[in-house]
């Protein structure tokens, strides 16, 4: 374990986080929020000073090249996300005057793109804080480490170790020969899609500030809104637009890169994309039919007017809520808690499955779900034909035993974590459904959940101790379990 190199890179990443604080400072300056601006500047200088000191103290000797092992990469990524959560909590603590546990929760929720909030009325918050909420989601969506790799060539060959640690899973394809080029390519696509959505939303009648903040939260599949009614505050056209861009954010970004070279066939050649899209279309159809043909009233979130579902409204609400929750965006337009129980089952399964691998979405990732079903199918075939030898294949390529073992272990840890998290949160003041859905929501980085955490409520019902635990779960799920677990193993830190 190269502790000196680890702390040096953490120092550089801390400096990057300090520079991020300049953006909400600019927003506060534009909107004449003098007190908010001064507090953002103080947070900036405090973070910058800490990063510079850490980098100087642990700076490598002249001529020494940084080479990171996989273990070093895991340590850097895990510690970076923990550091970042505490640093990004500072503006909430000093500006909104809430407890540090609540500030940490809001910070971890933003960086992990969970979208759960402790604020009951976001519309009274300063513009600088509203921007900061969305901006942290945009940074966390593609990943702090991947962002830094695009800007810090000094990391060099060790960058691949950071990329692997931050995006654990089956698919770790690079889109360019060098890691830095890969990071820059992914962030270029991410930036262009975000910029496109800003323009589209602005042309649809949103203010520039609302268009900007919602675009940052949409592509990152984060879910923070500047409105108490979330996306129900906007037109049906805007809702359909955000469905499309939430979906784009939940697709493997490598496919977006390949699309630029190979066209639309790049998507159709990908097995995960095909099954993921098919699942969404079927789920939307089933929920829409259920809403249209049952005695369910159409009602926007926080609105009192009720009406009978039309076909377009049924499909729009079904598409928005299912895409939002499955992609882990967490935006809402309707109180789906009032929908029939059948729709809750589809939503719950979708939350667990999540989006595609190498995307900004959370959950188990659809790739792992596919592999598990393929394993079940192969085992059934083996029982009926004992001599048959079948391999699990993705896109026609067989997976090795190590990859399959990793998926099964992840699935086991995911389920065990949900069970333990539910047990930890269950108290006389919270029902089992609330504790269960809160755990799934945080581990899967969803935001809204079921029961007392439905779209019309928030996480302010939890005490500071529980909020700290939920903050841990959000980072735990964002880094897909293994990276955080390794930090708690004594053997991991031994030379």
Tab-separated table of C-alpha atoms in Angstrom:
chain	number	residue	atom	x	y	z
A	1	UNK	CA	0.000	0.000	0.000
A	2	UNK	CA	1.589	3.260	-1.181
A	3	UNK	CA	0.137	5.629	1.423
A	4	UNK	CA	2.202	8.601	0.243
A	5	UNK	CA	0.847	8.377	-3.310
A	6	UNK	CA	-2.663	7.774	-2.007
A	7	UNK	CA	-2.677	10.936	0.113
A	8	UNK	CA	-1.068	12.951	-2.698
A	9	UNK	CA	-3.852	12.044	-5.126
A	10	UNK	CA	-6.460	12.668	-2.418
A	11	UNK	CA	-4.930	16.124	-2.022
A	12	UNK	CA	-5.283	16.783	-5.761
A	13	UNK	CA	-8.881	15.566	-5.741
A	14	UNK	CA	-9.623	17.812	-2.754
A	15	UNK	CA	-8.304	20.772	-4.737
A	16	UNK	CA	-10.679	19.790	-7.577
A	17	UNK	CA	-13.574	19.755	-5.095
A	18	UNK	CA	-12.562	23.214	-3.897
A	19	UNK	CA	-12.679	24.505	-7.480
A	20	UNK	CA	-16.189	23.070	-7.843
A	21	UNK	CA	-17.300	25.394	-5.024
A	22	UNK	CA	-16.602	28.384	-7.257
A	23	UNK	CA	-19.574	27.525	-9.496
A	24	UNK	CA	-22.304	27.943	-6.825
A	25	UNK	CA	-20.411	31.025	-5.657
A	26	UNK	CA	-20.901	32.513	-9.133
A	27	UNK	CA	-24.614	31.668	-8.992
A	28	UNK	CA	-24.939	33.384	-5.607
A	29	UNK	CA	-23.106	36.404	-7.000
A	30	UNK	CA	-25.439	36.629	-10.019
A	31	UNK	CA	-28.538	36.471	-7.803
A	32	UNK	CA	-27.131	38.964	-5.243
A	33	UNK	CA	-27.078	36.449	-2.393
A	34	UNK	CA	-24.307	38.195	-0.476
A	35	UNK	CA	-24.409	36.110	2.701
A	36	UNK	CA	-24.569	32.848	0.764
A	37	UNK	CA	-21.705	33.999	-1.472
A	38	UNK	CA	-19.441	34.835	1.480
A	39	UNK	CA	-20.072	31.443	3.083
A	40	UNK	CA	-19.376	29.599	-0.187
A	41	UNK	CA	-16.090	31.526	-0.506
A	42	UNK	CA	-15.118	30.527	3.042
A	43	UNK	CA	-15.842	26.873	2.234
A	44	UNK	CA	-13.761	27.251	-0.936
A	45	UNK	CA	-10.676	28.604	0.837
A	46	UNK	CA	-10.936	26.066	3.659
A	47	UNK	CA	-11.154	23.159	1.191
A	48	UNK	CA	-8.450	24.550	-1.079
A	49	UNK	CA	-6.067	25.062	1.816
A	50	UNK	CA	-6.631	21.538	3.076
A	51	UNK	CA	-6.056	20.063	-0.387
A	52	UNK	CA	-2.861	22.051	-1.002
A	53	UNK	CA	-1.412	21.109	2.389
A	54	UNK	CA	-2.225	17.415	1.879
A	55	UNK	CA	-0.730	17.424	-1.645
A	56	UNK	CA	2.472	19.239	-0.580
A	57	UNK	CA	3.086	17.061	2.465
A	58	UNK	CA	2.688	13.826	0.469
A	59	UNK	CA	4.179	15.032	-2.835
A	60	UNK	CA	6.363	12.357	-4.540
A	61	UNK	CA	10.044	13.002	-4.826
A	62	UNK	CA	11.321	14.709	-7.991
A	63	UNK	CA	11.361	12.341	-10.937
A	64	UNK	CA	9.277	9.699	-9.147
A	65	UNK	CA	6.395	8.439	-11.295
A	66	UNK	CA	3.106	7.506	-9.679
A	67	UNK	CA	2.195	3.865	-10.253
A	68	UNK	CA	-0.943	2.610	-8.552
A	69	UNK	CA	-1.941	-0.950	-7.830
A	70	UNK	CA	-5.544	-2.100	-7.826
A	71	UNK	CA	-5.501	-1.983	-4.026
A	72	UNK	CA	-4.257	1.619	-4.101
A	73	UNK	CA	-7.032	2.521	-6.532
A	74	UNK	CA	-9.699	1.027	-4.279
A	75	UNK	CA	-8.353	2.951	-1.272
A	76	UNK	CA	-8.252	6.241	-3.190
A	77	UNK	CA	-11.760	5.878	-4.588
A	78	UNK	CA	-13.325	4.865	-1.270
A	79	UNK	CA	-11.563	7.602	0.700
A	80	UNK	CA	-12.242	10.187	-2.019
A	81	UNK	CA	-15.997	9.631	-1.913
A	82	UNK	CA	-15.984	9.802	1.892
A	83	UNK	CA	-13.859	12.985	1.853
A	84	UNK	CA	-16.074	14.480	-0.849
A	85	UNK	CA	-19.250	13.797	1.128
A	86	UNK	CA	-17.897	15.672	4.135
A	87	UNK	CA	-16.538	18.564	2.052
A	88	UNK	CA	-19.729	18.964	0.020
A	89	UNK	CA	-21.720	18.974	3.270
A	90	UNK	CA	-20.056	22.188	4.444
A	91	UNK	CA	-22.247	24.604	2.409
A	92	UNK	CA	-25.430	22.938	3.724
A	93	UNK	CA	-24.174	23.128	7.305
A	94	UNK	CA	-23.090	26.769	7.219
A	95	UNK	CA	-25.677	28.231	4.843
A	96	UNK	CA	-28.928	26.365	5.616
A	97	UNK	CA	-28.239	26.062	9.349
A	98	UNK	CA	-29.149	22.351	9.679
A	99	UNK	CA	-27.318	19.694	11.705
A	100	UNK	CA	-24.152	18.212	10.260
A	101	UNK	CA	-25.755	14.754	10.022
A	102	UNK	CA	-28.511	16.219	7.830
A	103	UNK	CA	-25.912	18.144	5.820
A	104	UNK	CA	-23.925	14.949	5.311
A	105	UNK	CA	-27.054	13.126	4.176
A	106	UNK	CA	-27.902	15.827	1.633
A	107	UNK	CA	-24.293	15.819	0.421
A	108	UNK	CA	-24.052	12.024	0.101
A	109	UNK	CA	-27.458	11.983	-1.572
A	110	UNK	CA	-26.222	14.467	-4.158
A	111	UNK	CA	-22.863	12.875	-4.912
A	112	UNK	CA	-24.320	9.374	-5.068
A	113	UNK	CA	-27.165	10.714	-7.269
A	114	UNK	CA	-29.717	9.282	-4.839
A	115	UNK	CA	-31.891	12.383	-4.714
A	116	UNK	CA	-33.355	11.773	-1.263
A	117	UNK	CA	-33.664	15.015	0.704
A	118	UNK	CA	-34.311	16.264	4.219
A	119	UNK	CA	-35.665	19.617	2.980
A	120	UNK	CA	-39.459	19.867	3.117
A	121	UNK	CA	-39.557	23.178	1.240
A	122	UNK	CA	-36.755	23.525	-1.327
A	123	UNK	CA	-38.255	26.651	-2.890
A	124	UNK	CA	-37.158	28.800	0.065
A	125	UNK	CA	-33.498	27.773	-0.309
A	126	UNK	CA	-30.976	30.215	-1.828
A	127	UNK	CA	-30.273	29.814	-5.536
A	128	UNK	CA	-26.643	29.009	-4.750
A	129	UNK	CA	-27.655	26.013	-2.631
A	130	UNK	CA	-30.219	24.837	-5.195
A	131	UNK	CA	-27.518	24.914	-7.857
A	132	UNK	CA	-25.048	23.160	-5.536
A	133	UNK	CA	-27.548	20.306	-4.975
A	134	UNK	CA	-27.876	19.683	-8.704
A	135	UNK	CA	-24.203	20.288	-9.446
A	136	UNK	CA	-23.029	17.681	-6.933
A	137	UNK	CA	-25.322	15.183	-8.636
A	138	UNK	CA	-23.864	16.041	-12.027
A	139	UNK	CA	-20.318	15.561	-10.684
A	140	UNK	CA	-21.218	12.315	-8.939
A	141	UNK	CA	-23.147	10.974	-11.932
A	142	UNK	CA	-20.135	10.322	-14.099
A	143	UNK	CA	-17.910	9.983	-11.062
A	144	UNK	CA	-15.495	12.219	-9.210
A	145	UNK	CA	-12.565	9.999	-10.145
A	146	UNK	CA	-13.431	9.806	-13.849
A	147	UNK	CA	-13.793	13.590	-13.887
A	148	UNK	CA	-10.400	14.002	-12.263
A	149	UNK	CA	-8.796	11.549	-14.691
A	150	UNK	CA	-9.952	13.778	-17.519
A	151	UNK	CA	-8.160	16.743	-15.957
A	152	UNK	CA	-5.150	15.282	-14.145
A	153	UNK	CA	-2.688	13.659	-16.578
A	154	UNK	CA	-0.259	13.323	-13.666
A	155	UNK	CA	-2.135	10.200	-12.547
A	156	UNK	CA	-0.957	8.464	-15.722
A	157	UNK	CA	-1.123	4.688	-15.990
A	158	UNK	CA	-2.530	4.371	-12.475
A	159	UNK	CA	-5.737	5.959	-13.689
A	160	UNK	CA	-7.068	2.628	-14.902
A	161	UNK	CA	-6.890	1.294	-11.351
A	162	UNK	CA	-9.050	4.204	-10.177
A	163	UNK	CA	-11.528	3.649	-13.006
A	164	UNK	CA	-11.849	-0.049	-12.150
A	165	UNK	CA	-12.333	0.693	-8.473
A	166	UNK	CA	-15.018	3.311	-9.076
A	167	UNK	CA	-16.951	1.325	-11.692
A	168	UNK	CA	-16.844	-2.277	-10.434
A	169	UNK	CA	-18.888	-4.717	-12.443
A	170	UNK	CA	-18.874	-6.982	-15.463
A	171	UNK	CA	-18.234	-4.374	-18.152
A	172	UNK	CA	-15.089	-2.242	-17.859
A	173	UNK	CA	-14.528	-1.541	-21.525
A	174	UNK	CA	-12.482	1.488	-22.404
A	175	UNK	CA	-13.512	3.591	-25.357
A	176	UNK	CA	-9.967	4.791	-26.039
A	177	UNK	CA	-6.482	3.255	-25.693
A	178	UNK	CA	-5.464	5.599	-22.853
A	179	UNK	CA	-7.408	5.954	-19.625
A	180	UNK	CA	-7.296	9.743	-19.734
A	181	UNK	CA	-8.694	9.728	-23.287
A	182	UNK	CA	-11.441	7.372	-22.115
A	183	UNK	CA	-12.385	9.718	-19.269
A	184	UNK	CA	-12.390	12.746	-21.556
A	185	UNK	CA	-14.515	10.955	-24.170
A	186	UNK	CA	-17.117	9.912	-21.599
A	187	UNK	CA	-17.255	13.354	-20.050
A	188	UNK	CA	-17.530	14.992	-23.472
A	189	UNK	CA	-20.609	12.902	-24.248
A	190	UNK	CA	-22.013	13.620	-20.791
A	191	UNK	CA	-21.427	17.353	-21.223
A	192	UNK	CA	-22.957	17.516	-24.721
A	193	UNK	CA	-26.092	15.641	-23.623
A	194	UNK	CA	-26.449	17.961	-20.629
A	195	UNK	CA	-25.981	21.070	-22.770
A	196	UNK	CA	-28.543	19.763	-25.267
A	197	UNK	CA	-31.114	19.235	-22.535
A	198	UNK	CA	-30.504	22.733	-21.116
A	199	UNK	CA	-31.294	24.256	-24.519
A	200	UNK	CA	-34.361	22.058	-25.075
A	201	UNK	CA	-35.847	22.788	-21.625
A	202	UNK	CA	-35.186	26.507	-22.013
A	203	UNK	CA	-36.970	26.521	-25.373
A	204	UNK	CA	-39.905	24.746	-23.721
A	205	UNK	CA	-40.445	27.703	-21.406
A	206	UNK	CA	-38.397	26.930	-18.303
A	207	UNK	CA	-36.311	29.717	-16.815
A	208	UNK	CA	-32.600	29.362	-17.551
A	209	UNK	CA	-31.926	28.515	-13.901
A	210	UNK	CA	-34.565	25.771	-13.822
A	211	UNK	CA	-33.404	24.425	-17.185
A	212	UNK	CA	-29.801	24.329	-15.953
A	213	UNK	CA	-30.430	22.694	-12.578
A	214	UNK	CA	-32.876	20.096	-13.896
A	215	UNK	CA	-30.565	19.189	-16.772
A	216	UNK	CA	-27.718	18.585	-14.306
A	217	UNK	CA	-29.975	16.349	-12.215
A	218	UNK	CA	-31.517	14.517	-15.175
A	219	UNK	CA	-28.412	13.304	-17.029
A	220	UNK	CA	-26.868	12.264	-13.732
A	221	UNK	CA	-30.119	10.404	-12.929
A	222	UNK	CA	-30.054	12.275	-9.629
A	223	UNK	CA	-33.522	13.714	-9.027
A	224	UNK	CA	-32.965	16.960	-7.110
A	225	UNK	CA	-35.475	19.592	-8.216
A	226	UNK	CA	-35.890	23.294	-7.497
A	227	UNK	CA	-39.650	22.803	-7.102
A	228	UNK	CA	-41.566	21.228	-4.227
A	229	UNK	CA	-43.812	19.544	-6.792
A	230	UNK	CA	-40.753	18.233	-8.650
A	231	UNK	CA	-41.442	17.777	-12.386
A	232	UNK	CA	-45.207	18.014	-11.830
A	233	UNK	CA	-44.567	21.776	-11.867
A	234	UNK	CA	-43.805	21.621	-15.603
A	235	UNK	CA	-45.692	20.882	-18.819
A	236	UNK	CA	-46.422	17.410	-20.264
A	237	UNK	CA	-43.918	18.109	-23.071
A	238	UNK	CA	-41.189	18.771	-20.500
A	239	UNK	CA	-42.103	15.553	-18.700
A	240	UNK	CA	-41.767	13.510	-21.906
A	241	UNK	CA	-38.451	15.250	-22.667
A	242	UNK	CA	-37.060	14.319	-19.271
A	243	UNK	CA	-38.207	10.713	-19.705
A	244	UNK	CA	-36.012	10.524	-22.806
A	245	UNK	CA	-32.946	12.055	-21.174
A	246	UNK	CA	-33.279	10.032	-17.969
A	247	UNK	CA	-33.319	6.972	-20.215
A	248	UNK	CA	-30.220	8.174	-22.079
A	249	UNK	CA	-28.427	8.683	-18.757
A	250	UNK	CA	-29.217	5.104	-17.722
A	251	UNK	CA	-27.643	3.537	-20.828
A	252	UNK	CA	-24.042	2.345	-20.956
A	253	UNK	CA	-22.109	5.465	-22.016
A	254	UNK	CA	-19.795	3.301	-24.091
A	255	UNK	CA	-22.773	2.694	-26.381
A	256	UNK	CA	-23.258	6.454	-26.805
A	257	UNK	CA	-19.612	6.667	-27.870
A	258	UNK	CA	-19.977	3.752	-30.298
A	259	UNK	CA	-23.147	5.339	-31.681
A	260	UNK	CA	-21.049	8.272	-32.920
A	261	UNK	CA	-18.987	5.851	-35.009
A	262	UNK	CA	-21.332	2.961	-35.890
A	263	UNK	CA	-24.764	4.586	-35.773
A	264	UNK	CA	-27.933	3.119	-34.239
A	265	UNK	CA	-26.777	-0.467	-34.796
A	266	UNK	CA	-24.324	-0.022	-31.909
A	267	UNK	CA	-27.277	-0.178	-29.516
A	268	UNK	CA	-29.007	-3.120	-31.162
A	269	UNK	CA	-25.841	-5.191	-31.009
A	270	UNK	CA	-25.840	-4.857	-27.218
A	271	UNK	CA	-27.820	-7.540	-25.432
A	272	UNK	CA	-28.171	-5.611	-22.170
A	273	UNK	CA	-29.637	-2.567	-23.955
A	274	UNK	CA	-32.139	-4.719	-25.838
A	275	UNK	CA	-33.502	-6.489	-22.756
A	276	UNK	CA	-33.403	-3.344	-20.635
A	277	UNK	CA	-35.383	-1.346	-23.189
A	278	UNK	CA	-37.848	-4.195	-23.698
A	279	UNK	CA	-38.395	-4.456	-19.933
A	280	UNK	CA	-39.112	-0.719	-19.699
A	281	UNK	CA	-41.582	-0.793	-22.593
A	282	UNK	CA	-43.472	-3.780	-21.172
A	283	UNK	CA	-43.492	-2.291	-17.672
A	284	UNK	CA	-44.782	1.062	-18.947
A	285	UNK	CA	-47.537	-0.682	-20.916
A	286	UNK	CA	-48.673	-2.777	-17.933
A	287	UNK	CA	-48.751	0.174	-15.529
A	288	UNK	CA	-50.526	2.409	-18.064
A	289	UNK	CA	-53.199	-0.218	-18.720
A	290	UNK	CA	-53.656	-0.692	-14.976
A	291	UNK	CA	-54.074	3.057	-14.417
A	292	UNK	CA	-56.462	3.495	-17.333
A	293	UNK	CA	-58.772	0.555	-16.639
A	294	UNK	CA	-58.926	0.734	-12.848
A	295	UNK	CA	-60.613	3.276	-10.645
A	296	UNK	CA	-57.463	5.367	-10.313
A	297	UNK	CA	-57.568	9.141	-10.459
A	298	UNK	CA	-54.977	11.219	-12.274
A	299	UNK	CA	-53.443	13.761	-9.919
A	300	UNK	CA	-50.206	15.727	-10.065
A	301	UNK	CA	-47.955	15.708	-7.018
A	302	UNK	CA	-49.051	18.306	-4.391
A	303	UNK	CA	-52.060	19.257	-6.564
A	304	UNK	CA	-55.620	18.794	-5.335
A	305	UNK	CA	-57.346	18.521	-8.705
A	306	UNK	CA	-58.245	14.974	-9.706
A	307	UNK	CA	-59.432	13.715	-13.084
A	308	UNK	CA	-60.036	10.504	-14.968
A	309	UNK	CA	-56.979	9.060	-16.677
A	310	UNK	CA	-56.799	9.604	-20.420
A	311	UNK	CA	-54.696	7.215	-22.517
A	312	UNK	CA	-51.947	9.807	-23.014
A	313	UNK	CA	-51.870	10.748	-19.317
A	314	UNK	CA	-51.803	7.100	-18.237
A	315	UNK	CA	-48.834	6.339	-20.496
A	316	UNK	CA	-47.076	9.582	-19.538
A	317	UNK	CA	-47.376	8.982	-15.787
A	318	UNK	CA	-46.443	5.321	-16.203
A	319	UNK	CA	-43.437	6.145	-18.383
A	320	UNK	CA	-42.216	8.973	-16.184
A	321	UNK	CA	-42.450	7.155	-12.866
A	322	UNK	CA	-41.094	3.812	-14.077
A	323	UNK	CA	-38.196	5.355	-16.010
A	324	UNK	CA	-37.437	7.760	-13.162
A	325	UNK	CA	-37.348	5.036	-10.526
A	326	UNK	CA	-35.655	2.331	-12.588
A	327	UNK	CA	-32.933	4.709	-13.729
A	328	UNK	CA	-32.598	5.826	-10.063
A	329	UNK	CA	-33.419	9.422	-11.049
A	330	UNK	CA	-36.090	9.891	-8.402
A	331	UNK	CA	-38.023	12.703	-10.098
A	332	UNK	CA	-41.782	12.459	-9.605
A	333	UNK	CA	-44.929	13.840	-11.204
A	334	UNK	CA	-47.592	11.791	-9.398
A	335	UNK	CA	-48.011	10.162	-6.013
A	336	UNK	CA	-47.589	6.556	-7.106
A	337	UNK	CA	-48.294	5.435	-3.516
A	338	UNK	CA	-51.973	5.951	-4.410
A	339	UNK	CA	-51.716	3.640	-7.415
A	340	UNK	CA	-52.897	-0.017	-7.381
A	341	UNK	CA	-50.714	-2.566	-5.583
A	342	UNK	CA	-49.844	-4.266	-8.886
A	343	UNK	CA	-47.949	-1.170	-10.009
A	344	UNK	CA	-45.991	-1.137	-6.725
A	345	UNK	CA	-44.684	-4.621	-7.455
A	346	UNK	CA	-43.429	-3.577	-10.895
A	347	UNK	CA	-41.835	-0.461	-9.395
A	348	UNK	CA	-40.121	-2.427	-6.616
A	349	UNK	CA	-38.628	-4.963	-9.043
A	350	UNK	CA	-37.494	-2.117	-11.296
A	351	UNK	CA	-35.789	-0.296	-8.423
A	352	UNK	CA	-33.794	-3.411	-7.571
A	353	UNK	CA	-32.823	-4.122	-11.194
A	354	UNK	CA	-31.642	-0.581	-11.952
A	355	UNK	CA	-30.179	0.703	-15.212
A	356	UNK	CA	-27.373	-0.487	-17.459
A	357	UNK	CA	-23.765	-1.070	-16.468
A	358	UNK	CA	-21.350	1.875	-16.958
A	359	UNK	CA	-24.202	4.388	-16.764
A	360	UNK	CA	-25.109	7.031	-14.192
A	361	UNK	CA	-27.973	4.931	-12.787
A	362	UNK	CA	-28.042	2.837	-9.627
A	363	UNK	CA	-29.517	-0.481	-8.563
A	364	UNK	CA	-28.032	-3.910	-9.160
A	365	UNK	CA	-27.538	-3.047	-12.842
A	366	UNK	CA	-29.475	-4.893	-15.532
A	367	UNK	CA	-26.354	-6.717	-16.694
A	368	UNK	CA	-26.145	-8.656	-13.436
A	369	UNK	CA	-29.855	-9.469	-13.557
A	370	UNK	CA	-29.393	-10.867	-17.072
A	371	UNK	CA	-26.475	-13.028	-15.985
A	372	UNK	CA	-28.418	-14.458	-13.034
A	373	UNK	CA	-31.350	-15.392	-15.282
A	374	UNK	CA	-28.988	-16.959	-17.801
A	375	UNK	CA	-27.434	-19.021	-14.999
A	376	UNK	CA	-30.884	-20.220	-13.929
A	377	UNK	CA	-31.722	-21.133	-17.519
A	378	UNK	CA	-28.449	-23.045	-17.974
A	379	UNK	CA	-28.958	-24.924	-14.708
A	380	UNK	CA	-32.462	-25.995	-15.747
A	381	UNK	CA	-31.081	-27.167	-19.101
A	382	UNK	CA	-28.323	-29.080	-17.326
A	383	UNK	CA	-30.844	-30.878	-15.110
A	384	UNK	CA	-32.864	-31.967	-18.125
A	385	UNK	CA	-29.770	-32.731	-20.252
A	386	UNK	CA	-26.972	-33.742	-17.836
A	387	UNK	CA	-24.359	-34.115	-20.583
A	388	UNK	CA	-24.952	-30.678	-22.076
A	389	UNK	CA	-22.231	-28.073	-21.516
A	390	UNK	CA	-23.410	-24.488	-21.741
A	391	UNK	CA	-21.620	-21.243	-20.996
A	392	UNK	CA	-23.170	-17.955	-19.971
A	393	UNK	CA	-22.722	-15.579	-22.879
A	394	UNK	CA	-23.188	-11.812	-23.153
A	395	UNK	CA	-23.286	-10.390	-26.679
A	396	UNK	CA	-22.120	-13.792	-27.923
A	397	UNK	CA	-19.003	-13.789	-25.729
A	398	UNK	CA	-18.704	-16.390	-22.925
A	399	UNK	CA	-18.111	-15.060	-19.422
A	400	UNK	CA	-15.322	-16.557	-17.352
A	401	UNK	CA	-16.015	-18.155	-13.982
A	402	UNK	CA	-14.497	-15.200	-12.081
A	403	UNK	CA	-17.007	-12.761	-13.579
A	404	UNK	CA	-19.938	-15.065	-12.821
A	405	UNK	CA	-18.697	-15.619	-9.268
A	406	UNK	CA	-18.425	-11.853	-8.783
A	407	UNK	CA	-22.031	-11.373	-9.893
A	408	UNK	CA	-23.345	-14.035	-7.527
A	409	UNK	CA	-21.356	-12.652	-4.593
A	410	UNK	CA	-22.611	-9.138	-5.374
A	411	UNK	CA	-26.208	-10.385	-5.474
A	412	UNK	CA	-25.780	-12.159	-2.125
A	413	UNK	CA	-24.197	-9.078	-0.516
A	414	UNK	CA	-26.892	-6.839	-1.987
A	415	UNK	CA	-29.688	-8.920	-0.461
A	416	UNK	CA	-27.896	-9.351	2.877
A	417	UNK	CA	-27.259	-5.603	3.030
A	418	UNK	CA	-30.941	-4.853	2.436
A	419	UNK	CA	-31.959	-7.288	5.185
A	420	UNK	CA	-29.449	-5.893	7.704
A	421	UNK	CA	-30.241	-2.297	6.796
A	422	UNK	CA	-33.966	-2.930	7.272
A	423	UNK	CA	-33.315	-4.559	10.634
A	424	UNK	CA	-31.147	-1.632	11.728
A	425	UNK	CA	-33.746	1.007	10.790
A	426	UNK	CA	-36.821	-0.786	12.135
A	427	UNK	CA	-38.031	0.995	15.268
A	428	UNK	CA	-41.388	1.455	17.029
A	429	UNK	CA	-41.690	4.771	15.169
A	430	UNK	CA	-41.161	3.321	11.673
A	431	UNK	CA	-43.115	0.529	10.024
A	432	UNK	CA	-41.350	-2.337	8.287
A	433	UNK	CA	-42.288	-1.141	4.801
A	434	UNK	CA	-40.716	2.278	5.430
A	435	UNK	CA	-37.492	0.763	6.811
A	436	UNK	CA	-37.307	-1.752	3.977
A	437	UNK	CA	-37.938	0.776	1.216
A	438	UNK	CA	-35.557	3.337	2.797
A	439	UNK	CA	-32.763	0.756	2.731
A	440	UNK	CA	-33.439	-0.214	-0.885
A	441	UNK	CA	-33.778	3.435	-1.879
A	442	UNK	CA	-30.389	4.375	-0.438
A	443	UNK	CA	-28.444	1.295	-1.545
A	444	UNK	CA	-29.938	1.550	-5.039
A	445	UNK	CA	-29.547	5.376	-5.062
A	446	UNK	CA	-33.221	5.960	-5.888
A	447	UNK	CA	-34.438	8.764	-3.607
A	448	UNK	CA	-38.189	8.352	-3.107
A	449	UNK	CA	-39.446	5.044	-1.777
A	450	UNK	CA	-42.682	3.560	-0.424
A	451	UNK	CA	-44.954	4.044	2.597
A	452	UNK	CA	-43.782	7.058	4.698
A	453	UNK	CA	-41.082	7.865	2.112
A	454	UNK	CA	-43.369	8.251	-0.869
A	455	UNK	CA	-42.969	11.088	-3.377
A	456	UNK	CA	-44.969	13.492	-1.203
A	457	UNK	CA	-42.625	12.974	1.786
A	458	UNK	CA	-38.890	13.131	2.541
A	459	UNK	CA	-36.174	11.714	4.820
A	460	UNK	CA	-36.615	14.320	7.574
A	461	UNK	CA	-38.541	11.675	9.562
A	462	UNK	CA	-35.206	10.041	10.502
A	463	UNK	CA	-33.000	11.134	13.398
A	464	UNK	CA	-29.374	12.198	12.919
A	465	UNK	CA	-27.968	8.764	13.743
A	466	UNK	CA	-30.173	7.031	11.163
A	467	UNK	CA	-29.380	9.706	8.568
A	468	UNK	CA	-25.649	9.077	9.065
A	469	UNK	CA	-26.247	5.362	8.533
A	470	UNK	CA	-28.299	6.059	5.395
A	471	UNK	CA	-25.505	8.332	4.123
A	472	UNK	CA	-23.155	5.375	4.439
A	473	UNK	CA	-25.605	3.156	2.554
A	474	UNK	CA	-25.765	5.630	-0.338
A	475	UNK	CA	-21.978	5.607	-0.795
A	476	UNK	CA	-21.967	1.850	-0.229
A	477	UNK	CA	-24.438	1.387	-3.078
A	478	UNK	CA	-22.892	4.028	-5.359
A	479	UNK	CA	-19.513	2.243	-5.293
A	480	UNK	CA	-21.287	-1.106	-5.663
A	481	UNK	CA	-20.494	-2.572	-2.251
A	482	UNK	CA	-17.009	-4.066	-2.748
A	483	UNK	CA	-15.022	-0.814	-2.690
A	484	UNK	CA	-16.468	0.312	0.657
A	485	UNK	CA	-16.326	-3.150	2.254
A	486	UNK	CA	-12.625	-3.480	1.496
A	487	UNK	CA	-11.881	-0.322	3.480
A	488	UNK	CA	-13.107	-2.095	6.629
A	489	UNK	CA	-10.888	-5.163	6.189
A	490	UNK	CA	-7.682	-5.003	8.298
A	491	UNK	CA	-5.814	-7.176	5.785
A	492	UNK	CA	-6.507	-4.640	3.045
A	493	UNK	CA	-4.305	-2.036	4.758
A	494	UNK	CA	-1.383	-4.331	5.482
A	495	UNK	CA	1.724	-4.066	3.347
